[in-house]
Amino acid sequence: MERVILSNKYIDELRTLPEIRLSTKEAVCDRHLGWYSTVDVIKQSNLHADVCRVQLTQNMGYIVPGMVSEIEDSLSRLLPFSEEIPNGSHETPSWSMLLIVANKSISRALVGPDLCRDASWLEASLGYATNVFAISQALRDRAHILRPFLWWRLEARSLVRRYRQRAKELLEPLIEERQRSKGQQKDVLQWMVDSAEGQDRTTTRISQKMLMVCLAGISSNTMAVLNALLDLCAMPQYFEPLREEIKQELGTGGEWELSALHRMQKLDSFLKEKMAKDAAYYAEPDKFHPFRFYDLRRDAERTLNATASPSGKDQSQDSKCDTLSTAKNANRYQFSSTSATSLPFGYGKSACPGRFFATVHIKLMFAFLISNYDISFPKGVTERPENVFVDERSWPSRSIALCFKARRNGKN
């Protein structure tokens, strides 16, 4: 499938173009063959995007504790502590394990505490996401004229249909209950029900859009966490600096809260470092500097403090503008930030509406894992496995196993 790659000097011109001329939805449907994979549901309305952009982002502080509960529950089942396990260490296929954790914890924010532990829902949400990508991957390089015939024979086609139907059956009683409760719950399902108008109010439409939110988060968030774990296992000297920051920001109570995650700037930098960097803006972009963005943020914050007005004194208008500009410059180095020099989450009107949720969820999974487990490559593996490149996409190895050993009270 052809791709046009432009210099980012055109980014400000492109981001102002109207949807009718440059459409993110059309691009996603083109890339993932929306008619065949069912991704074209995103073209029906903006309900799912608007809910993620507004209500989900505004309620992040409320949903973090629930996601922590599901991460902890999942890991206790997948990596149980036992004296009978040699060295107390689990060697487990990391991709599949992280998918399970991501699916369950994301589902807590989407459908609430009951359905997020329902095995049938978890199979449908993960199965849908997996098979949608399987359809687009199977057909993308095929001739247009052959796609309808090949699609009809794909097992993934039948599975997608089955999982959509199952999701609808599971969500239907919940949707009816939420329509009566009118805002009593705080999760994506409730916000969709409250915000839906016209055809979006139907069970079919809401269930399809819920699956789309699952699809958008499960694989990409899992990929980000696995990438970070592989980098960390290859550079184990950074485990302790990250753990020290996590321990410090969680405080004596050890409570996982949104404000604590926001203060984990070294962890934020480590995750952001994996994103593509332009040599025109960053020194040694091809070299892994785990705290590059931490240092840039601290430098910008020091400049901000130096330019801030002393207490009790008014600033001139020019000084206020300089201060705001410096503050904005500091924020641009955050994992979730978008700019002309940082495009993984898009930019302008096409920026990912769920990027704040995604970054919080990724940070939460990554921080919880490294603070509660000693993690390493299996015996005999000393280097990070190379990523797999498919078209313009890069994936971490999905076959690599990692060793996880529970840390008691945050210690070896």
Tab-separated table of C-alpha atoms in Angstrom:
chain	number	residue	atom	x	y	z
A	1	MET	CA	0.000	0.000	0.000
A	2	GLU	CA	1.491	3.321	-1.066
A	3	ARG	CA	2.345	6.052	1.418
A	4	VAL	CA	3.276	9.691	0.763
A	5	ILE	CA	5.903	10.963	3.212
A	6	LEU	CA	6.265	14.724	3.578
A	7	SER	CA	8.704	16.878	5.482
A	8	ASN	CA	7.244	18.191	8.735
A	9	LYS	CA	7.883	21.730	7.484
A	10	TYR	CA	4.437	21.342	5.903
A	11	ILE	CA	2.760	20.279	9.144
A	12	ASP	CA	1.197	23.611	10.063
A	13	GLU	CA	-0.251	23.968	6.578
A	14	LEU	CA	-1.655	20.433	6.626
A	15	ARG	CA	-3.231	20.668	10.076
A	16	THR	CA	-5.430	23.573	9.022
A	17	LEU	CA	-6.985	21.719	6.091
A	18	PRO	CA	-10.688	20.850	6.529
A	19	GLU	CA	-11.846	17.259	7.022
A	20	ILE	CA	-13.237	17.166	3.491
A	21	ARG	CA	-9.720	17.636	2.079
A	22	LEU	CA	-7.582	15.759	4.620
A	23	SER	CA	-9.456	13.206	6.686
A	24	THR	CA	-8.011	11.100	9.491
A	25	LYS	CA	-11.060	8.841	9.348
A	26	GLU	CA	-10.589	8.189	5.648
A	27	ALA	CA	-6.901	7.508	6.207
A	28	VAL	CA	-7.630	4.972	8.977
A	29	CYS	CA	-10.274	3.242	6.853
A	30	ASP	CA	-7.925	3.172	3.871
A	31	ARG	CA	-5.060	1.761	5.914
A	32	HIS	CA	-7.156	-0.905	7.643
A	33	LEU	CA	-9.565	-1.590	4.759
A	34	GLY	CA	-12.527	-0.342	6.742
A	35	TRP	CA	-15.323	-1.971	4.729
A	36	TYR	CA	-13.782	-5.421	5.180
A	37	SER	CA	-12.458	-5.023	8.733
A	38	THR	CA	-15.490	-3.017	10.080
A	39	VAL	CA	-13.231	-0.117	11.052
A	40	ASP	CA	-15.451	2.094	8.890
A	41	VAL	CA	-17.786	2.402	11.890
A	42	ILE	CA	-15.702	5.457	12.831
A	43	LYS	CA	-17.194	7.306	9.840
A	44	GLN	CA	-20.742	7.060	11.194
A	45	SER	CA	-20.254	9.757	13.846
A	46	ASN	CA	-17.747	11.335	16.251
A	47	LEU	CA	-19.384	9.904	19.397
A	48	HIS	CA	-16.504	7.672	20.481
A	49	ALA	CA	-13.859	10.313	19.745
A	50	ASP	CA	-15.769	13.090	21.520
A	51	VAL	CA	-16.297	10.965	24.640
A	52	CYS	CA	-12.593	10.038	24.768
A	53	ARG	CA	-11.534	13.643	24.183
A	54	VAL	CA	-13.836	15.177	26.816
A	55	GLN	CA	-15.428	12.960	29.491
A	56	LEU	CA	-12.722	10.297	29.594
A	57	THR	CA	-9.950	12.871	29.861
A	58	GLN	CA	-11.812	14.893	32.490
A	59	ASN	CA	-12.389	11.830	34.683
A	60	MET	CA	-8.922	10.284	34.541
A	61	GLY	CA	-8.396	10.841	38.259
A	62	TYR	CA	-11.515	8.806	39.021
A	63	ILE	CA	-10.748	5.808	36.799
A	64	VAL	CA	-7.045	5.326	37.702
A	65	PRO	CA	-7.691	3.421	40.971
A	66	GLY	CA	-10.023	1.018	39.168
A	67	MET	CA	-7.441	0.301	36.482
A	68	VAL	CA	-4.817	-0.334	39.166
A	69	SER	CA	-7.149	-2.858	40.767
A	70	GLU	CA	-7.502	-4.752	37.492
A	71	ILE	CA	-3.777	-4.655	36.734
A	72	GLU	CA	-3.031	-6.036	40.196
A	73	ASP	CA	-5.714	-8.735	39.916
A	74	SER	CA	-4.544	-9.806	36.447
A	75	LEU	CA	-0.899	-10.052	37.428
A	76	SER	CA	-1.678	-11.976	40.626
A	77	ARG	CA	-3.345	-14.611	38.431
A	78	LEU	CA	-0.826	-14.592	35.599
A	79	LEU	CA	2.296	-14.363	37.773
A	80	PRO	CA	1.316	-15.926	41.113
A	81	PHE	CA	3.907	-16.015	43.868
A	82	SER	CA	4.831	-19.550	44.852
A	83	GLU	CA	7.688	-21.042	46.832
A	84	GLU	CA	7.568	-24.012	44.456
A	85	ILE	CA	8.619	-21.944	41.423
A	86	PRO	CA	12.403	-22.120	40.830
A	87	ASN	CA	13.919	-18.845	42.045
A	88	GLY	CA	10.354	-17.516	42.270
A	89	SER	CA	10.661	-16.451	38.628
A	90	HIS	CA	8.057	-16.845	35.855
A	91	GLU	CA	9.317	-17.074	32.290
A	92	THR	CA	6.275	-16.086	30.269
A	93	PRO	CA	5.421	-15.003	26.712
A	94	SER	CA	5.311	-11.267	27.301
A	95	TRP	CA	3.121	-10.097	24.418
A	96	SER	CA	0.198	-12.374	25.225
A	97	MET	CA	0.503	-11.713	28.961
A	98	LEU	CA	0.528	-7.930	28.537
A	99	LEU	CA	-2.442	-8.110	26.139
A	100	ILE	CA	-4.498	-9.782	28.875
A	101	VAL	CA	-3.518	-7.147	31.446
A	102	ALA	CA	-4.165	-4.270	29.040
A	103	ASN	CA	-7.517	-5.677	27.929
A	104	LYS	CA	-8.819	-6.097	31.460
A	105	SER	CA	-7.598	-2.757	32.803
A	106	ILE	CA	-8.834	-0.805	29.768
A	107	SER	CA	-12.179	-2.580	30.039
A	108	ARG	CA	-12.512	-1.321	33.612
A	109	ALA	CA	-12.509	2.255	32.283
A	110	LEU	CA	-14.838	1.324	29.419
A	111	VAL	CA	-17.551	-0.901	30.889
A	112	GLY	CA	-17.104	-0.783	34.658
A	113	PRO	CA	-16.094	-3.258	37.394
A	114	ASP	CA	-18.512	-6.096	36.638
A	115	LEU	CA	-18.244	-6.644	32.897
A	116	CYS	CA	-14.488	-6.009	32.837
A	117	ARG	CA	-14.025	-9.348	34.627
A	118	ASP	CA	-16.508	-11.217	32.465
A	119	ALA	CA	-14.609	-13.831	30.456
A	120	SER	CA	-17.031	-13.547	27.538
A	121	TRP	CA	-16.556	-9.772	27.273
A	122	LEU	CA	-12.788	-10.047	27.558
A	123	GLU	CA	-12.713	-12.650	24.786
A	124	ALA	CA	-14.921	-10.484	22.563
A	125	SER	CA	-12.975	-7.237	23.090
A	126	LEU	CA	-9.544	-8.797	22.589
A	127	GLY	CA	-10.722	-11.153	19.835
A	128	TYR	CA	-12.290	-8.297	17.903
A	129	ALA	CA	-9.141	-6.165	18.083
A	130	THR	CA	-6.891	-9.058	17.067
A	131	ASN	CA	-8.992	-10.179	14.109
A	132	VAL	CA	-9.653	-6.706	12.717
A	133	PHE	CA	-5.907	-6.300	12.310
A	134	ALA	CA	-5.672	-9.825	10.898
A	135	ILE	CA	-8.159	-8.922	8.153
A	136	SER	CA	-6.384	-5.729	7.144
A	137	GLN	CA	-3.002	-7.459	7.193
A	138	ALA	CA	-4.251	-10.363	5.070
A	139	LEU	CA	-5.842	-8.173	2.395
A	140	ARG	CA	-3.683	-5.059	2.293
A	141	ASP	CA	-1.214	-6.306	-0.317
A	142	ARG	CA	-3.808	-8.138	-2.399
A	143	ALA	CA	-5.254	-6.859	-5.675
A	144	HIS	CA	-8.483	-4.907	-5.174
A	145	ILE	CA	-10.417	-7.234	-7.437
A	146	LEU	CA	-9.447	-10.279	-5.333
A	147	ARG	CA	-10.168	-8.816	-1.904
A	148	PRO	CA	-13.921	-9.637	-1.742
A	149	PHE	CA	-13.268	-13.316	-2.525
A	150	LEU	CA	-10.309	-13.609	-0.167
A	151	TRP	CA	-12.156	-11.770	2.595
A	152	TRP	CA	-15.102	-14.166	2.391
A	153	ARG	CA	-12.772	-17.109	3.059
A	154	LEU	CA	-10.931	-15.533	6.011
A	155	GLU	CA	-11.561	-17.085	9.419
A	156	ALA	CA	-11.003	-13.631	10.905
A	157	ARG	CA	-14.102	-12.347	9.061
A	158	SER	CA	-16.330	-14.855	10.846
A	159	LEU	CA	-14.660	-14.156	14.175
A	160	VAL	CA	-15.134	-10.399	13.874
A	161	ARG	CA	-18.820	-10.926	13.147
A	162	ARG	CA	-19.145	-13.301	16.103
A	163	TYR	CA	-17.405	-10.958	18.540
A	164	ARG	CA	-19.503	-7.974	17.439
A	165	GLN	CA	-22.664	-9.959	18.075
A	166	ARG	CA	-21.432	-11.152	21.457
A	167	ALA	CA	-20.488	-7.624	22.510
A	168	LYS	CA	-23.944	-6.412	21.529
A	169	GLU	CA	-25.632	-9.170	23.568
A	170	LEU	CA	-23.489	-8.425	26.624
A	171	LEU	CA	-23.878	-4.659	26.421
A	172	GLU	CA	-27.591	-4.516	25.610
A	173	PRO	CA	-28.889	-4.971	29.188
A	174	LEU	CA	-26.190	-2.627	30.472
A	175	ILE	CA	-27.080	0.049	27.945
A	176	GLU	CA	-30.750	-0.154	28.888
A	177	GLU	CA	-29.811	0.108	32.559
A	178	ARG	CA	-27.519	3.082	31.905
A	179	GLN	CA	-30.231	4.858	29.918
A	180	ARG	CA	-32.451	4.625	33.002
A	181	SER	CA	-29.723	5.579	35.511
A	182	LYS	CA	-28.777	8.755	33.595
A	183	GLY	CA	-25.155	9.373	34.560
A	184	GLN	CA	-24.890	7.342	37.763
A	185	GLN	CA	-21.816	5.447	36.541
A	186	LYS	CA	-18.479	6.880	35.525
A	187	ASP	CA	-17.165	4.919	32.566
A	188	VAL	CA	-17.019	5.258	28.792
A	189	LEU	CA	-20.197	3.252	28.286
A	190	GLN	CA	-22.190	5.635	30.485
A	191	TRP	CA	-20.754	8.707	28.775
A	192	MET	CA	-21.566	7.288	25.349
A	193	VAL	CA	-25.131	6.515	26.432
A	194	ASP	CA	-25.526	10.031	27.859
A	195	SER	CA	-24.034	11.735	24.791
A	196	ALA	CA	-25.565	9.640	22.017
A	197	GLU	CA	-28.094	11.193	19.656
A	198	GLY	CA	-30.127	9.779	16.765
A	199	GLN	CA	-28.824	6.457	15.426
A	200	ASP	CA	-25.970	6.524	17.937
A	201	ARG	CA	-28.501	5.694	20.673
A	202	THR	CA	-29.066	2.180	19.301
A	203	THR	CA	-27.483	-0.796	21.047
A	204	THR	CA	-25.808	-1.857	17.815
A	205	ARG	CA	-24.106	1.489	17.260
A	206	ILE	CA	-22.949	1.903	20.868
A	207	SER	CA	-21.580	-1.648	21.084
A	208	GLN	CA	-19.674	-1.204	17.819
A	209	LYS	CA	-18.124	2.038	19.000
A	210	MET	CA	-17.165	0.480	22.331
A	211	LEU	CA	-15.284	-2.233	20.457
A	212	MET	CA	-13.537	0.447	18.399
A	213	VAL	CA	-12.249	2.105	21.569
A	214	CYS	CA	-10.980	-1.303	22.722
A	215	LEU	CA	-9.262	-1.813	19.390
A	216	ALA	CA	-7.586	1.595	19.543
A	217	GLY	CA	-6.134	1.013	22.989
A	218	ILE	CA	-5.348	-2.645	23.594
A	219	SER	CA	-2.695	-3.411	20.949
A	220	SER	CA	-1.022	0.014	20.845
A	221	ASN	CA	-0.758	0.304	24.642
A	222	THR	CA	0.555	-3.255	24.931
A	223	MET	CA	3.124	-2.502	22.236
A	224	ALA	CA	4.340	0.606	24.080
A	225	VAL	CA	4.722	-1.237	27.394
A	226	LEU	CA	6.539	-4.190	25.811
A	227	ASN	CA	8.882	-1.858	23.922
A	228	ALA	CA	9.743	-0.116	27.195
A	229	LEU	CA	10.294	-3.391	29.076
A	230	LEU	CA	12.605	-4.713	26.358
A	231	ASP	CA	14.611	-1.473	26.411
A	232	LEU	CA	14.838	-1.624	30.192
A	233	CYS	CA	15.943	-5.255	30.244
A	234	ALA	CA	18.677	-4.328	27.758
A	235	MET	CA	19.764	-1.449	30.038
A	236	PRO	CA	19.065	-2.761	33.562
A	237	GLN	CA	21.013	0.096	35.153
A	238	TYR	CA	17.899	2.243	34.740
A	239	PHE	CA	15.626	0.025	36.841
A	240	GLU	CA	16.626	1.615	40.127
A	241	PRO	CA	16.391	5.304	39.095
A	242	LEU	CA	12.874	4.630	37.810
A	243	ARG	CA	11.882	2.638	40.895
A	244	GLU	CA	13.206	5.352	43.178
A	245	GLU	CA	11.107	7.955	41.367
A	246	ILE	CA	7.996	5.765	41.534
A	247	LYS	CA	8.477	5.145	45.254
A	248	GLN	CA	9.054	8.834	45.930
A	249	GLU	CA	5.990	10.000	44.014
A	250	LEU	CA	3.664	7.362	45.442
A	251	GLY	CA	4.610	8.546	48.926
A	252	THR	CA	4.362	6.669	52.201
A	253	GLY	CA	0.811	5.517	51.481
A	254	GLY	CA	1.789	3.975	48.164
A	255	GLU	CA	-1.434	5.147	46.542
A	256	TRP	CA	-1.576	4.992	42.739
A	257	GLU	CA	-3.142	8.327	41.825
A	258	LEU	CA	-3.206	10.454	38.684
A	259	SER	CA	-1.211	13.259	40.314
A	260	ALA	CA	1.553	10.809	41.244
A	261	LEU	CA	1.760	9.511	37.671
A	262	HIS	CA	2.026	13.076	36.367
A	263	ARG	CA	5.021	13.686	38.657
A	264	MET	CA	6.935	10.657	37.332
A	265	GLN	CA	8.946	12.647	34.823
A	266	LYS	CA	11.817	10.184	34.399
A	267	LEU	CA	9.369	7.389	33.650
A	268	ASP	CA	7.533	9.682	31.244
A	269	SER	CA	10.807	10.464	29.480
A	270	PHE	CA	11.808	6.798	29.235
A	271	LEU	CA	8.536	5.988	27.463
A	272	LYS	CA	8.670	8.992	25.143
A	273	GLU	CA	12.250	8.235	24.100
A	274	LYS	CA	11.069	5.292	21.995
A	275	MET	CA	9.108	7.629	19.735
A	276	ALA	CA	10.626	8.775	16.451
A	277	LYS	CA	12.830	11.863	16.740
A	278	ASP	CA	13.958	14.318	14.073
A	279	ALA	CA	17.660	15.145	13.866
A	280	ALA	CA	16.727	18.746	13.107
A	281	TYR	CA	15.391	19.121	16.651
A	282	TYR	CA	17.143	16.539	18.838
A	283	ALA	CA	20.796	15.631	19.263
A	284	GLU	CA	21.694	12.010	18.507
A	285	PRO	CA	18.104	11.016	17.656
A	286	ASP	CA	19.097	7.432	16.852
A	287	LYS	CA	20.767	6.945	20.223
A	288	PHE	CA	18.666	5.915	23.228
A	289	HIS	CA	18.863	8.616	25.907
A	290	PRO	CA	16.310	7.466	28.508
A	291	PHE	CA	16.144	10.773	30.361
A	292	ARG	CA	16.463	13.098	27.355
A	293	PHE	CA	12.985	14.587	27.789
A	294	TYR	CA	13.298	14.683	31.568
A	295	ASP	CA	16.377	16.899	31.193
A	296	LEU	CA	14.661	19.085	28.571
A	297	ARG	CA	11.631	19.548	30.838
A	298	ARG	CA	13.779	20.420	33.828
A	299	ASP	CA	15.757	22.961	31.799
A	300	ALA	CA	12.526	24.556	30.574
A	301	GLU	CA	11.081	24.582	34.117
A	302	ARG	CA	14.213	26.252	35.470
A	303	THR	CA	13.877	28.898	32.780
A	304	LEU	CA	10.218	29.292	33.719
A	305	ASN	CA	11.099	29.809	37.389
A	306	ALA	CA	13.774	32.341	36.452
A	307	THR	CA	11.344	34.366	34.321
A	308	ALA	CA	8.434	34.216	36.775
A	309	SER	CA	7.585	37.443	38.598
A	310	PRO	CA	8.642	37.713	42.263
A	311	SER	CA	5.779	37.341	44.739
A	312	GLY	CA	3.658	40.447	45.121
A	313	LYS	CA	4.828	42.107	41.905
A	314	ASP	CA	2.885	42.508	38.680
A	315	GLN	CA	4.304	41.335	35.398
A	316	SER	CA	4.264	43.362	32.236
A	317	GLN	CA	2.218	41.957	29.347
A	318	ASP	CA	5.396	41.004	27.459
A	319	SER	CA	6.746	39.219	30.556
A	320	LYS	CA	3.507	37.277	30.977
A	321	CYS	CA	3.697	36.168	27.346
A	322	ASP	CA	7.295	35.015	27.840
A	323	THR	CA	6.295	33.043	30.934
A	324	LEU	CA	3.399	31.336	29.140
A	325	SER	CA	5.647	30.519	26.198
A	326	THR	CA	8.242	28.960	28.510
A	327	ALA	CA	5.580	26.913	30.325
A	328	LYS	CA	4.257	25.638	26.992
A	329	ASN	CA	7.807	24.739	25.976
A	330	ALA	CA	8.188	22.643	29.140
A	331	ASN	CA	4.913	20.824	28.500
A	332	ARG	CA	5.872	19.887	24.946
A	333	TYR	CA	8.330	17.320	26.304
A	334	GLN	CA	5.627	15.259	28.001
A	335	PHE	CA	4.805	11.790	26.686
A	336	SER	CA	1.273	12.838	25.702
A	337	SER	CA	2.220	16.124	24.041
A	338	THR	CA	1.859	16.709	20.323
A	339	SER	CA	3.782	19.221	18.240
A	340	ALA	CA	5.422	19.639	14.854
A	341	THR	CA	8.440	17.814	16.312
A	342	SER	CA	6.488	15.016	18.026
A	343	LEU	CA	3.870	13.300	15.858
A	344	PRO	CA	3.214	9.773	17.229
A	345	PHE	CA	-0.139	10.939	18.627
A	346	GLY	CA	-0.890	13.113	15.597
A	347	TYR	CA	-1.132	16.879	15.577
A	348	GLY	CA	-3.747	19.592	15.516
A	349	LYS	CA	-7.279	18.465	14.647
A	350	SER	CA	-6.035	14.974	13.847
A	351	ALA	CA	-4.400	14.446	17.245
A	352	CYS	CA	-5.493	11.231	18.970
A	353	PRO	CA	-8.541	12.072	21.142
A	354	GLY	CA	-7.644	9.348	23.639
A	355	ARG	CA	-3.946	10.129	23.972
A	356	PHE	CA	-4.195	11.323	27.591
A	357	PHE	CA	-5.914	8.101	28.600
A	358	ALA	CA	-3.413	6.059	26.579
A	359	THR	CA	-0.365	7.671	28.181
A	360	VAL	CA	-1.781	7.323	31.702
A	361	HIS	CA	-2.626	3.667	31.104
A	362	ILE	CA	0.794	2.911	29.585
A	363	LYS	CA	2.592	4.664	32.444
A	364	LEU	CA	0.440	2.840	34.978
A	365	MET	CA	1.140	-0.617	33.551
A	366	PHE	CA	4.843	0.058	33.111
A	367	ALA	CA	5.321	1.612	36.555
A	368	PHE	CA	3.331	-1.110	38.322
A	369	LEU	CA	5.312	-3.878	36.628
A	370	ILE	CA	8.792	-2.544	37.299
A	371	SER	CA	8.019	-1.556	40.883
A	372	ASN	CA	6.520	-4.934	41.774
A	373	TYR	CA	8.634	-7.322	39.707
A	374	ASP	CA	12.250	-7.957	38.861
A	375	ILE	CA	12.190	-8.338	35.090
A	376	SER	CA	14.918	-9.742	32.854
A	377	PHE	CA	15.635	-11.579	29.636
A	378	PRO	CA	15.622	-15.386	29.842
A	379	LYS	CA	18.909	-17.144	30.464
A	380	GLY	CA	21.141	-16.915	27.419
A	381	VAL	CA	19.506	-13.770	26.001
A	382	THR	CA	21.743	-10.743	26.449
A	383	GLU	CA	20.523	-8.296	23.800
A	384	ARG	CA	17.211	-6.704	22.976
A	385	PRO	CA	15.520	-8.543	20.088
A	386	GLU	CA	15.159	-6.455	16.974
A	387	ASN	CA	11.788	-4.947	16.182
A	388	VAL	CA	9.825	-6.353	13.252
A	389	PHE	CA	9.045	-3.932	10.421
A	390	VAL	CA	5.869	-4.366	8.379
A	391	ASP	CA	5.314	-1.646	5.790
A	392	GLU	CA	5.817	1.628	7.707
A	393	ARG	CA	5.056	0.034	11.077
A	394	SER	CA	7.467	-1.241	13.716
A	395	TRP	CA	6.506	-3.910	16.271
A	396	PRO	CA	8.444	-5.309	19.229
A	397	SER	CA	9.106	-9.030	19.120
A	398	ARG	CA	5.900	-10.898	19.963
A	399	SER	CA	7.695	-14.188	20.543
A	400	ILE	CA	10.105	-13.060	23.251
A	401	ALA	CA	9.572	-14.365	26.764
A	402	LEU	CA	10.621	-12.347	29.801
A	403	CYS	CA	11.297	-13.456	33.357
A	404	PHE	CA	9.181	-11.918	36.134
A	405	LYS	CA	10.014	-12.342	39.818
A	406	ALA	CA	7.777	-10.762	42.428
A	407	ARG	CA	9.430	-8.143	44.634
A	408	ARG	CA	8.355	-8.269	48.265
A	409	ASN	CA	7.561	-4.792	49.591
A	410	GLY	CA	9.370	-3.307	46.605
A	411	LYS	CA	12.591	-5.207	47.360
A	412	ASN	CA	14.402	-8.165	45.819
